[in-house]
Amino acid sequence: MLPIRSLFFAPANRADLVAKFPRFAADCYVIDLEDGTPAAEKAAARDGLAALVTGLRRSTLPGVLTVRVNEPGSDHYLEDLAAAWRCDIDGVVIPKLEDPAQLFPALHGLRRREREAPRESPRFIVGGIESIAGVAHAGALCAADPALAAVYFGAEDLASELGARRTPEATEVLYARSQVLLQAKAARIMAIDQAVVEVRDDSHFERDASAGRDLGYDGKICLLPRQLAVAHRVFSPGVDELAHARRLIAAYRAALARGVGTIDFEGRMVDGPLLKRAERIVALAGRPGAGAAP
Amino acid sequence: MLPIRSLFFAPANRADLVAKFPRFAADCYVIDLEDGTPAAEKAAARDGLAALVTGLRRSTLPGVLTVRVNEPGSDHYLEDLAAAWRCDIDGVVIPKLEDPAQLFPALHGLRRREREAPRESPRFIVGGIESIAGVAHAGALCAADPALAAVYFGAEDLASELGARRTPEATEVLYARSQVLLQAKAARIMAIDQAVVEVRDDSHFERDASAGRDLGYDGKICLLPRQLAVAHRVFSPGVDELAHARRLIAAYRAALARGVGTIDFEGRMVDGPLLKRAERIVALAGRPGAGAAP
Amino acid sequence: MLPIRSLFFAPANRADLVAKFPRFAADCYVIDLEDGTPAAEKAAARDGLAALVTGLRRSTLPGVLTVRVNEPGSDHYLEDLAAAWRCDIDGVVIPKLEDPAQLFPALHGLRRREREAPRESPRFIVGGIESIAGVAHAGALCAADPALAAVYFGAEDLASELGARRTPEATEVLYARSQVLLQAKAARIMAIDQAVVEVRDDSHFERDASAGRDLGYDGKICLLPRQLAVAHRVFSPGVDELAHARRLIAAYRAALARGVGTIDFEGRMVDGPLLKRAERIVALAGRPGAGAAP
């Protein structure tokens, strides 16, 4: 599965917005039955899900298509899952995961669907870690099942529960954001970074995306179409970075051939770990859509 | 119980300073048998406790009144607790908590006192998390007993044990300060932030208080009377914040009535979590003493 | 054992560089069979280890002498350990520790060596915590055995595994760097801070060393001889700090003699914890090589 650089949401009760998905290149589309859809509209939106997905599948989406169900603690959870897995989707997104057992109904549906209609690329789950209990149990959650392909870190919900106040530097969530990242990577799954709700401040989005990428996040929640290109750029290697990685690999291999395992390359001491990172950069730059990164 | 925005200390061996408590509006007063009272004075200070409390109760204190006993590992702990619970206090403060079992003697005294002299607002314990072992066991400590109403994070003692050096930005304790906050909030108890020992630097106190508040802390240790007003201001919603919260709630409710669950409100994407935070702000602004916040 | 302010590496396949150890004053020298030595040279370098150590022991080294073996998961680990403990070294350095059980072969060799050739200052192990699993299990690793005298935090390897990008502020590893420090100090062992691979940027090294010291680290990995003096200066008390500590101790003792346990000393509220820190500063300043600190 390709890294998810962007998780792009539209409310399930807004058929007009969902229908626009093919216009925008995202790595993962999310039809949102949860926060985006008001309580009074949730049942109707769930009933309309199949039609939305059928409509979207008539076009070609460049990324995978998912449905975000309501949180496990809600009355909607099981019905949302049933409705979602009846559609031709690639995965489900489960918000506010707090206990690995909450995954069971989603895994049950996923496995039945895989048996009934097997595919080359298996269906998957994305979990939201966005509560105190979620952060506290991030290790168990991330390692719960191989079908969990990614988790996203939800800073807004967490901050609300903590009584924290969001700042542009996001120092207030650095601990939780780092812990979720570390546990996701320990479980060898993808980590998707927090949304930026200041929808008119594009430079804030870009700085926050860069900070998330520095931590090791693979991608970011995108609330607006114009955030997609920024996310794809930030979460792909830049041309300078790629050229540097290629030069480093060449220099290191030449040094190894001379029996030298540590080199001074352009002012930095380079050994095994830096070589591995350079090789990863070259691999990531080969993804679709990453070619135009500056 | 009202949130504790300020934990205000005076040494138990300084009857003159304790007697001044009624002059200063604090949310929680602490007569300190621990660090504030030298070892040679501790026994005498403990003997004088009842007179101090009786004297204070002749006046009206706007906040709750507590006694800080010496740390559980000390020879004074049990005697301090016995003396404290004999007085007409609202709670005890226990420094350097490292093991939930250390709470037992304090809970024993508290329960006996509640049986003998029941009150409408139950007596409570505030625990200090200010050592490596305390931070490491913060989860178990915060969840140990419903009578534990709050914990405070003590950066000075922790830094001393770690060999850390305090800086104005407090990056050196961000991990521990975040962990204590997270565990306190997971246990649904109050979290009170570190002291600022630079007693002549008021702007440092205010910046540090704001940083603690951004993390989600409810209040702050105050070493000086003039820190109280700053703490109350910082840990209460400001008038702009309150007005913003009220506008947001109104706009969101209007949108919900139209079947829309996510709105663009003054440049931010607003959904459920932000609504909840706004409602909390309005509730907090109704506390005594918070009205004058700028 | 004296605090290790500097962990100074030279590749085991570079006899010329190892032979220069006596020219440079380091607290701990490391002959590196791991990252510094290319795979093709590792077996030969291991065979040459005894000669290198014998050569070094003809001179007087101001610090302790160790060998870094290859990581426990590698084919070289057991043979490296056997070769290392046959030499007259003070300890071994084990990179990429992830599980306390990985220490067993190293401890077996150490104990046999201690039986066969007992010494006044016991031989020791330094462990590298530089992977996701290492950081996640830092508590168990640091407390695994009394022979583990220190751990170092390796940010480069960790960042590579996380897909993180190193920044000058190192915010991306603050969580892991803080966790390793806290667990090392909880186990009462030394903590040695990350390397700086920007070998031409001396001010970066100094800022990073200061940040590590503020967190509570005892010393730092040094990749270049000229980093040694900087590390020793940063990780020793400065003359101002020392003078301040001495004044504080004097003032506090005078206050205690008057029955006062908390004093306002040069603008800061001083009590027990600050006294303890001042006393530690005075003790550290007495180490060899620390006298010239500015």
PDB file of C-alpha atoms in Angstrom, chain A residues 9-168:
ATOM      1  CA  PHE A   9     -12.695  14.513   4.205  1.00  0.00           C
ATOM      2  CA  ALA A  10     -16.173  15.417   2.958  1.00  0.00           C
ATOM      3  CA  PRO A  11     -19.366  15.095   5.045  1.00  0.00           C
ATOM      4  CA  ALA A  12     -21.550  12.129   4.126  1.00  0.00           C
ATOM      5  CA  ASN A  13     -24.649  14.336   4.194  1.00  0.00           C
ATOM      6  CA  ARG A  14     -23.156  16.609   1.541  1.00  0.00           C
ATOM      7  CA  ALA A  15     -23.519  14.600  -1.666  1.00  0.00           C
ATOM      8  CA  ASP A  16     -22.448  17.711  -3.612  1.00  0.00           C
ATOM      9  CA  LEU A  17     -19.056  17.820  -1.883  1.00  0.00           C
ATOM     10  CA  VAL A  18     -18.495  14.064  -2.037  1.00  0.00           C
ATOM     11  CA  ALA A  19     -19.257  14.118  -5.767  1.00  0.00           C
ATOM     12  CA  LYS A  20     -16.344  16.534  -6.230  1.00  0.00           C
ATOM     13  CA  PHE A  21     -13.744  14.020  -4.970  1.00  0.00           C
ATOM     14  CA  PRO A  22     -12.600  13.101  -8.538  1.00  0.00           C
ATOM     15  CA  ARG A  23     -11.639  16.750  -9.126  1.00  0.00           C
ATOM     16  CA  PHE A  24      -9.010  16.675  -6.393  1.00  0.00           C
ATOM     17  CA  ALA A  25      -5.989  14.370  -6.193  1.00  0.00           C
ATOM     18  CA  ALA A  26      -5.877  12.879  -2.688  1.00  0.00           C
ATOM     19  CA  ASP A  27      -4.114   9.756  -1.472  1.00  0.00           C
ATOM     20  CA  CYS A  28      -7.086   8.735   0.670  1.00  0.00           C
ATOM     21  CA  TYR A  29     -10.680  10.054   0.402  1.00  0.00           C
ATOM     22  CA  VAL A  30     -12.971   9.888   3.408  1.00  0.00           C
ATOM     23  CA  ILE A  31     -16.765  10.095   3.295  1.00  0.00           C
ATOM     24  CA  ASP A  32     -17.441  11.286   6.825  1.00  0.00           C
ATOM     25  CA  LEU A  33     -20.401  10.016   8.829  1.00  0.00           C
ATOM     26  CA  GLU A  34     -18.904  11.346  12.082  1.00  0.00           C
ATOM     27  CA  ASP A  35     -18.073  14.957  12.995  1.00  0.00           C
ATOM     28  CA  GLY A  36     -18.836  16.299   9.544  1.00  0.00           C
ATOM     29  CA  THR A  37     -22.435  15.051   9.584  1.00  0.00           C
ATOM     30  CA  PRO A  38     -24.874  16.484  12.149  1.00  0.00           C
ATOM     31  CA  ALA A  39     -26.639  14.001  14.421  1.00  0.00           C
ATOM     32  CA  ALA A  40     -30.022  14.596  12.825  1.00  0.00           C
ATOM     33  CA  GLU A  41     -28.630  13.728   9.395  1.00  0.00           C
ATOM     34  CA  LYS A  42     -26.575  10.686  10.339  1.00  0.00           C
ATOM     35  CA  ALA A  43     -29.183   7.994   9.627  1.00  0.00           C
ATOM     36  CA  ALA A  44     -30.138   9.486   6.277  1.00  0.00           C
ATOM     37  CA  ALA A  45     -26.480   9.954   5.345  1.00  0.00           C
ATOM     38  CA  ARG A  46     -25.801   6.312   6.145  1.00  0.00           C
ATOM     39  CA  ASP A  47     -28.716   5.253   3.956  1.00  0.00           C
ATOM     40  CA  GLY A  48     -27.297   7.346   1.126  1.00  0.00           C
ATOM     41  CA  LEU A  49     -23.781   5.947   1.394  1.00  0.00           C
ATOM     42  CA  ALA A  50     -24.151   3.230  -1.221  1.00  0.00           C
ATOM     43  CA  ALA A  51     -25.352   5.708  -3.827  1.00  0.00           C
ATOM     44  CA  LEU A  52     -22.427   8.043  -3.079  1.00  0.00           C
ATOM     45  CA  VAL A  53     -19.868   5.280  -3.472  1.00  0.00           C
ATOM     46  CA  THR A  54     -21.490   3.919  -6.626  1.00  0.00           C
ATOM     47  CA  GLY A  55     -21.408   7.393  -8.087  1.00  0.00           C
ATOM     48  CA  LEU A  56     -17.756   7.897  -7.226  1.00  0.00           C
ATOM     49  CA  ARG A  57     -16.747   4.528  -8.650  1.00  0.00           C
ATOM     50  CA  ARG A  58     -18.014   5.627 -12.067  1.00  0.00           C
ATOM     51  CA  SER A  59     -15.062   8.029 -12.112  1.00  0.00           C
ATOM     52  CA  THR A  60     -11.437   7.191 -11.529  1.00  0.00           C
ATOM     53  CA  LEU A  61     -10.120   8.261  -8.150  1.00  0.00           C
ATOM     54  CA  PRO A  62      -6.344   8.586  -7.922  1.00  0.00           C
ATOM     55  CA  GLY A  63      -6.405   7.480  -4.276  1.00  0.00           C
ATOM     56  CA  VAL A  64      -8.167   4.962  -2.071  1.00  0.00           C
ATOM     57  CA  LEU A  65     -11.750   5.522  -0.908  1.00  0.00           C
ATOM     58  CA  THR A  66     -12.904   5.106   2.686  1.00  0.00           C
ATOM     59  CA  VAL A  67     -15.827   5.860   4.983  1.00  0.00           C
ATOM     60  CA  ARG A  68     -15.427   7.322   8.471  1.00  0.00           C
ATOM     61  CA  VAL A  69     -17.977   5.725  10.759  1.00  0.00           C
ATOM     62  CA  ASN A  70     -19.147   7.204  14.041  1.00  0.00           C
ATOM     63  CA  GLU A  71     -17.106   6.513  17.143  1.00  0.00           C
ATOM     64  CA  PRO A  72     -17.241   3.053  18.752  1.00  0.00           C
ATOM     65  CA  GLY A  73     -19.024   4.396  21.812  1.00  0.00           C
ATOM     66  CA  SER A  74     -21.938   5.757  19.768  1.00  0.00           C
ATOM     67  CA  ASP A  75     -25.230   4.131  18.832  1.00  0.00           C
ATOM     68  CA  HIS A  76     -24.296   4.461  15.163  1.00  0.00           C
ATOM     69  CA  TYR A  77     -21.104   2.428  15.187  1.00  0.00           C
ATOM     70  CA  LEU A  78     -22.353  -1.028  14.194  1.00  0.00           C
ATOM     71  CA  GLU A  79     -24.881   0.210  11.649  1.00  0.00           C
ATOM     72  CA  ASP A  80     -22.304   2.527  10.104  1.00  0.00           C
ATOM     73  CA  LEU A  81     -19.835  -0.351   9.763  1.00  0.00           C
ATOM     74  CA  ALA A  82     -22.455  -2.618   8.178  1.00  0.00           C
ATOM     75  CA  ALA A  83     -23.434   0.074   5.695  1.00  0.00           C
ATOM     76  CA  ALA A  84     -19.814   0.939   4.903  1.00  0.00           C
ATOM     77  CA  TRP A  85     -18.678  -2.618   4.196  1.00  0.00           C
ATOM     78  CA  ARG A  86     -21.683  -3.145   1.881  1.00  0.00           C
ATOM     79  CA  CYS A  87     -20.177  -0.470  -0.392  1.00  0.00           C
ATOM     80  CA  ASP A  88     -17.246  -0.828  -2.777  1.00  0.00           C
ATOM     81  CA  ILE A  89     -14.775   0.948  -0.506  1.00  0.00           C
ATOM     82  CA  ASP A  90     -11.105   0.298   0.236  1.00  0.00           C
ATOM     83  CA  GLY A  91     -11.303   0.760   3.973  1.00  0.00           C
ATOM     84  CA  VAL A  92     -13.035   2.282   6.946  1.00  0.00           C
ATOM     85  CA  VAL A  93     -11.838   5.053   9.235  1.00  0.00           C
ATOM     86  CA  ILE A  94     -12.727   4.611  12.929  1.00  0.00           C
ATOM     87  CA  PRO A  95     -12.508   7.752  15.068  1.00  0.00           C
ATOM     88  CA  LYS A  96     -11.687   7.938  18.780  1.00  0.00           C
ATOM     89  CA  LEU A  97     -10.203   4.456  19.149  1.00  0.00           C
ATOM     90  CA  GLU A  98      -9.505   3.773  22.808  1.00  0.00           C
ATOM     91  CA  ASP A  99      -9.487  -0.021  23.145  1.00  0.00           C
ATOM     92  CA  PRO A 100      -8.296  -2.697  20.694  1.00  0.00           C
ATOM     93  CA  ALA A 101     -11.566  -4.577  21.271  1.00  0.00           C
ATOM     94  CA  GLN A 102     -13.388  -1.730  19.539  1.00  0.00           C
ATOM     95  CA  LEU A 103     -11.793  -2.929  16.298  1.00  0.00           C
ATOM     96  CA  PHE A 104     -13.480  -6.362  16.413  1.00  0.00           C
ATOM     97  CA  PRO A 105     -16.748  -5.458  14.645  1.00  0.00           C
ATOM     98  CA  ALA A 106     -14.819  -3.588  11.965  1.00  0.00           C
ATOM     99  CA  LEU A 107     -12.450  -6.525  11.460  1.00  0.00           C
ATOM    100  CA  HIS A 108     -15.362  -8.948  11.332  1.00  0.00           C
ATOM    101  CA  GLY A 109     -16.944  -6.983   8.504  1.00  0.00           C
ATOM    102  CA  LEU A 110     -13.630  -6.542   6.719  1.00  0.00           C
ATOM    103  CA  ARG A 111     -12.871 -10.270   6.779  1.00  0.00           C
ATOM    104  CA  ARG A 112     -16.272 -11.297   5.555  1.00  0.00           C
ATOM    105  CA  ARG A 113     -15.959  -8.796   2.754  1.00  0.00           C
ATOM    106  CA  GLU A 114     -12.483 -10.121   1.861  1.00  0.00           C
ATOM    107  CA  ARG A 115     -13.884 -13.664   1.719  1.00  0.00           C
ATOM    108  CA  GLU A 116     -16.884 -12.693  -0.387  1.00  0.00           C
ATOM    109  CA  ALA A 117     -15.050 -10.389  -2.765  1.00  0.00           C
ATOM    110  CA  PRO A 118     -11.275 -10.904  -2.507  1.00  0.00           C
ATOM    111  CA  ARG A 119      -9.056  -8.280  -4.075  1.00  0.00           C
ATOM    112  CA  GLU A 120      -5.401  -7.927  -4.897  1.00  0.00           C
ATOM    113  CA  SER A 121      -4.869  -5.065  -2.469  1.00  0.00           C
ATOM    114  CA  PRO A 122      -6.546  -6.011   0.792  1.00  0.00           C
ATOM    115  CA  ARG A 123      -9.064  -3.722   2.460  1.00  0.00           C
ATOM    116  CA  PHE A 124      -7.837  -1.863   5.516  1.00  0.00           C
ATOM    117  CA  ILE A 125      -8.706   0.190   8.603  1.00  0.00           C
ATOM    118  CA  VAL A 126      -7.488   3.646   9.641  1.00  0.00           C
ATOM    119  CA  GLY A 127      -7.876   4.393  13.336  1.00  0.00           C
ATOM    120  CA  GLY A 128      -8.184   7.792  14.972  1.00  0.00           C
ATOM    121  CA  ILE A 129      -6.172   8.395  18.147  1.00  0.00           C
ATOM    122  CA  GLU A 130      -7.659  11.588  19.480  1.00  0.00           C
ATOM    123  CA  SER A 131      -8.558  11.168  23.126  1.00  0.00           C
ATOM    124  CA  ILE A 132      -6.685  10.842  26.406  1.00  0.00           C
ATOM    125  CA  ALA A 133      -7.431   7.123  26.598  1.00  0.00           C
ATOM    126  CA  GLY A 134      -6.420   6.705  22.971  1.00  0.00           C
ATOM    127  CA  VAL A 135      -3.046   8.354  23.524  1.00  0.00           C
ATOM    128  CA  ALA A 136      -2.520   6.389  26.743  1.00  0.00           C
ATOM    129  CA  HIS A 137      -3.227   3.092  24.933  1.00  0.00           C
ATOM    130  CA  ALA A 138      -1.590   4.029  21.628  1.00  0.00           C
ATOM    131  CA  GLY A 139       0.844   1.117  21.805  1.00  0.00           C
ATOM    132  CA  ALA A 140      -1.841  -1.543  22.138  1.00  0.00           C
ATOM    133  CA  LEU A 141      -4.047   0.153  19.553  1.00  0.00           C
ATOM    134  CA  CYS A 142      -1.380   0.452  16.851  1.00  0.00           C
ATOM    135  CA  ALA A 143      -0.314  -3.175  17.268  1.00  0.00           C
ATOM    136  CA  ALA A 144      -3.845  -4.560  17.502  1.00  0.00           C
ATOM    137  CA  ASP A 145      -4.264  -6.101  14.052  1.00  0.00           C
ATOM    138  CA  PRO A 146      -2.417  -6.276  10.709  1.00  0.00           C
ATOM    139  CA  ALA A 147      -5.515  -4.868   8.971  1.00  0.00           C
ATOM    140  CA  LEU A 148      -4.940  -1.582  10.807  1.00  0.00           C
ATOM    141  CA  ALA A 149      -2.877   0.126   8.135  1.00  0.00           C
ATOM    142  CA  ALA A 150      -2.633   3.578   9.635  1.00  0.00           C
ATOM    143  CA  VAL A 151      -3.628   5.785  12.535  1.00  0.00           C
ATOM    144  CA  TYR A 152      -4.266   9.489  12.518  1.00  0.00           C
ATOM    145  CA  PHE A 153      -3.535  11.805  15.432  1.00  0.00           C
ATOM    146  CA  GLY A 154      -6.457  14.124  16.202  1.00  0.00           C
ATOM    147  CA  ALA A 155      -5.195  17.112  18.158  1.00  0.00           C
ATOM    148  CA  GLU A 156      -8.462  19.047  18.326  1.00  0.00           C
ATOM    149  CA  ASP A 157     -10.462  16.372  20.111  1.00  0.00           C
ATOM    150  CA  LEU A 158      -7.553  15.599  22.416  1.00  0.00           C
ATOM    151  CA  ALA A 159      -7.042  19.268  23.290  1.00  0.00           C
ATOM    152  CA  SER A 160     -10.723  19.653  23.980  1.00  0.00           C
ATOM    153  CA  GLU A 161     -10.698  16.716  26.390  1.00  0.00           C
ATOM    154  CA  LEU A 162      -7.493  17.922  28.087  1.00  0.00           C
ATOM    155  CA  GLY A 163      -8.683  21.485  28.382  1.00  0.00           C
ATOM    156  CA  ALA A 164      -5.619  22.465  26.374  1.00  0.00           C
ATOM    157  CA  ARG A 165      -5.401  25.534  24.191  1.00  0.00           C
ATOM    158  CA  ARG A 166      -4.065  25.086  20.669  1.00  0.00           C
ATOM    159  CA  THR A 167      -1.072  27.243  19.699  1.00  0.00           C
ATOM    160  CA  PRO A 168       0.615  27.673  16.312  1.00  0.00           C
TER     161      PRO A 168
END
